[in-house]
Coordinates of C-alpha atoms in Angstrom, one line a residue:
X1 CA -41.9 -27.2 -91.5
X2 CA -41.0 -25.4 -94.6
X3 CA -43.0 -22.4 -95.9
X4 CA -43.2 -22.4 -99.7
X5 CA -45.0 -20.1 -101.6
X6 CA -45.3 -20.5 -105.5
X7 CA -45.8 -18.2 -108.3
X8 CA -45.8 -17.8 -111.9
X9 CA -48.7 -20.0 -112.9
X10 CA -50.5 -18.6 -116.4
X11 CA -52.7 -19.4 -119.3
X12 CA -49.8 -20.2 -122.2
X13 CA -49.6 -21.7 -125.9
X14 CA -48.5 -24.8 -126.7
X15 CA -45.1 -24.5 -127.7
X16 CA -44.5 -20.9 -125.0
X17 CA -42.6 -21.0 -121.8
X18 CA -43.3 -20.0 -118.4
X19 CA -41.2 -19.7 -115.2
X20 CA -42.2 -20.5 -111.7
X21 CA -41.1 -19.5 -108.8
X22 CA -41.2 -20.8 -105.5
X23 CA -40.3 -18.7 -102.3
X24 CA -39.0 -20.5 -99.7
X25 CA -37.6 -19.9 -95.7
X26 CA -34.0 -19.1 -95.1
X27 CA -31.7 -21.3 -95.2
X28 CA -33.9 -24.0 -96.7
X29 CA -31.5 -25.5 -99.9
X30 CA -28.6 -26.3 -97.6
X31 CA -30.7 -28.7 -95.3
X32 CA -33.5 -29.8 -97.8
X33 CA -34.2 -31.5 -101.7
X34 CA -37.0 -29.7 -103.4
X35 CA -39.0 -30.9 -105.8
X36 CA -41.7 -29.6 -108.4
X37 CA -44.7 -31.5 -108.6
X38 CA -48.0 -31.4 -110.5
X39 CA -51.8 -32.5 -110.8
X40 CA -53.7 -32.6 -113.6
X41 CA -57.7 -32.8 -113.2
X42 CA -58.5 -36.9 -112.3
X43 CA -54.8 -37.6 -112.5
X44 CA -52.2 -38.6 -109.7
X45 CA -49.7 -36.1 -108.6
X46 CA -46.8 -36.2 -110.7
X47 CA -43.2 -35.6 -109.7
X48 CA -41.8 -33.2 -112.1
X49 CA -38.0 -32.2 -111.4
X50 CA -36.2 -32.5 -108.0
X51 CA -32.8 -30.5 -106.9
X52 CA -30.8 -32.0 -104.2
X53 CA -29.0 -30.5 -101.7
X54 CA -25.6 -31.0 -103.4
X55 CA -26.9 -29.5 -106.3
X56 CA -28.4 -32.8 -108.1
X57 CA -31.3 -32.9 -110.5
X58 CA -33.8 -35.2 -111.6
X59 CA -36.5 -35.1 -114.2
X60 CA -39.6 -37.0 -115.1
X61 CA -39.0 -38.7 -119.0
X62 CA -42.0 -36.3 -120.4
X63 CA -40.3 -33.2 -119.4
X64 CA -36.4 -34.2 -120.0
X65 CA -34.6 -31.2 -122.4
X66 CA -37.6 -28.7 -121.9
X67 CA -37.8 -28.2 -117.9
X68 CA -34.9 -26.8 -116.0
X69 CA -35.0 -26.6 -112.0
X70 CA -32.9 -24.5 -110.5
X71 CA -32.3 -22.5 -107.3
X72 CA -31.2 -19.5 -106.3
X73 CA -29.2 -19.4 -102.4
X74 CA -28.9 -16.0 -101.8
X75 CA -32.6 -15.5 -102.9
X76 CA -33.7 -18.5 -101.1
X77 CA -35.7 -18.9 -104.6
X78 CA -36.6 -22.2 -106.3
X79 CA -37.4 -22.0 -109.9
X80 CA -39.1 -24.1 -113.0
X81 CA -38.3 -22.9 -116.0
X82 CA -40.5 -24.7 -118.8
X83 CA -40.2 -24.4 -122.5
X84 CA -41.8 -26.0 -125.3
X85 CA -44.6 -26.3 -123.3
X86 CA -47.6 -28.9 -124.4
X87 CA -51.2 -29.1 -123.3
X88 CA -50.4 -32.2 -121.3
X89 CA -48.1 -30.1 -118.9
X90 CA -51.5 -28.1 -117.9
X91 CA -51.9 -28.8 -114.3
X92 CA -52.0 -27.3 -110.8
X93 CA -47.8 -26.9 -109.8
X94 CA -46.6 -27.4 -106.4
X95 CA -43.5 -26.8 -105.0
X96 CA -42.1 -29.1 -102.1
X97 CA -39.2 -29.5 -99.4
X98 CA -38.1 -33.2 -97.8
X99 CA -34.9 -34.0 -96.3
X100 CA -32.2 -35.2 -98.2
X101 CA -33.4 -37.5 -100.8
X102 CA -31.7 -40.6 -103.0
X103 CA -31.8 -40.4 -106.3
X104 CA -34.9 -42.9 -107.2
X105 CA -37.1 -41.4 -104.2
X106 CA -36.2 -37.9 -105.3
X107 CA -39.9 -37.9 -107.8
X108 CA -41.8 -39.4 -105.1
X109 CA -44.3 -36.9 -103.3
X110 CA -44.4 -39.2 -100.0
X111 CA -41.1 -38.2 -99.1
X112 CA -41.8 -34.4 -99.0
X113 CA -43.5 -33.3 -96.1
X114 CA -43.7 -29.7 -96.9
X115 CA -46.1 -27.9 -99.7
X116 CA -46.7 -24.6 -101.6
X117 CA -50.4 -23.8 -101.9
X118 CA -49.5 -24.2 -106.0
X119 CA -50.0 -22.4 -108.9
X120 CA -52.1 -23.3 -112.4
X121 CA -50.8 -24.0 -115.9
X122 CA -52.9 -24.1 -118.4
X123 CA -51.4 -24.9 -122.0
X124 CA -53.4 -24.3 -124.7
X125 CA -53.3 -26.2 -128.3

């Protein structure tokens, strides 16, 4: 198991940015994909961006050109940075870790089997 612990969560206007951040154990991005993830109130989790372990990304259509995932090695850091934000991005965010990953399961939260605790967004109009 992974331990993943997110932060960076806030109260924003539509249209601001936030980063999060995800701190995860040693040596984690060399052996795992990680993936951001979301749930909104009486909505399914969502898969929001994914980063493989050659360096790969994938993004869900509504966030394409505003979120960027990224990660930092040395840090052993995941991050989401999200711009233009909208108030149908507010949700609870959750980082994740699964073993490597093909591209069209890499937004699927069944194949992750390690979870931050999460972090709230709320985007206000």
């Amino acid at each position: 198991q992974v331990q993943l612990v997110e932060s960076g969560g806030g109260s924003v206007q539509s249209g601001g940015s936030l980063r999060l951040s995800c701190a995860a154990s040693r040596y984690t991005f060399s052996r795992y994909c990680m993936g951001w993830f979301r749930q909104a109130p009486g909505k399914e989790r969502e898969g929001v961006a994914a980063i493989n372990t050659d360096g790969s990304t994938s993004y869900t259509d509504s966030v394409k050109g505003r979120f960027t995932i990224s990660q930092d090695n040395a840090k052993n850091m995941l991050y989401l940075q999200m711009n233009s934000l909208k108030p149908e991005d507010t949700a609870m965010y959750y980082c994740a870790a699964a073993p490597p990953l093909a591209w069209w399961t890499r937004l699927q939260g069944r194949y992750y089997n390690s979870w931050g605790q999460g972090t709230q967004v709320i985007v206000s109009s």
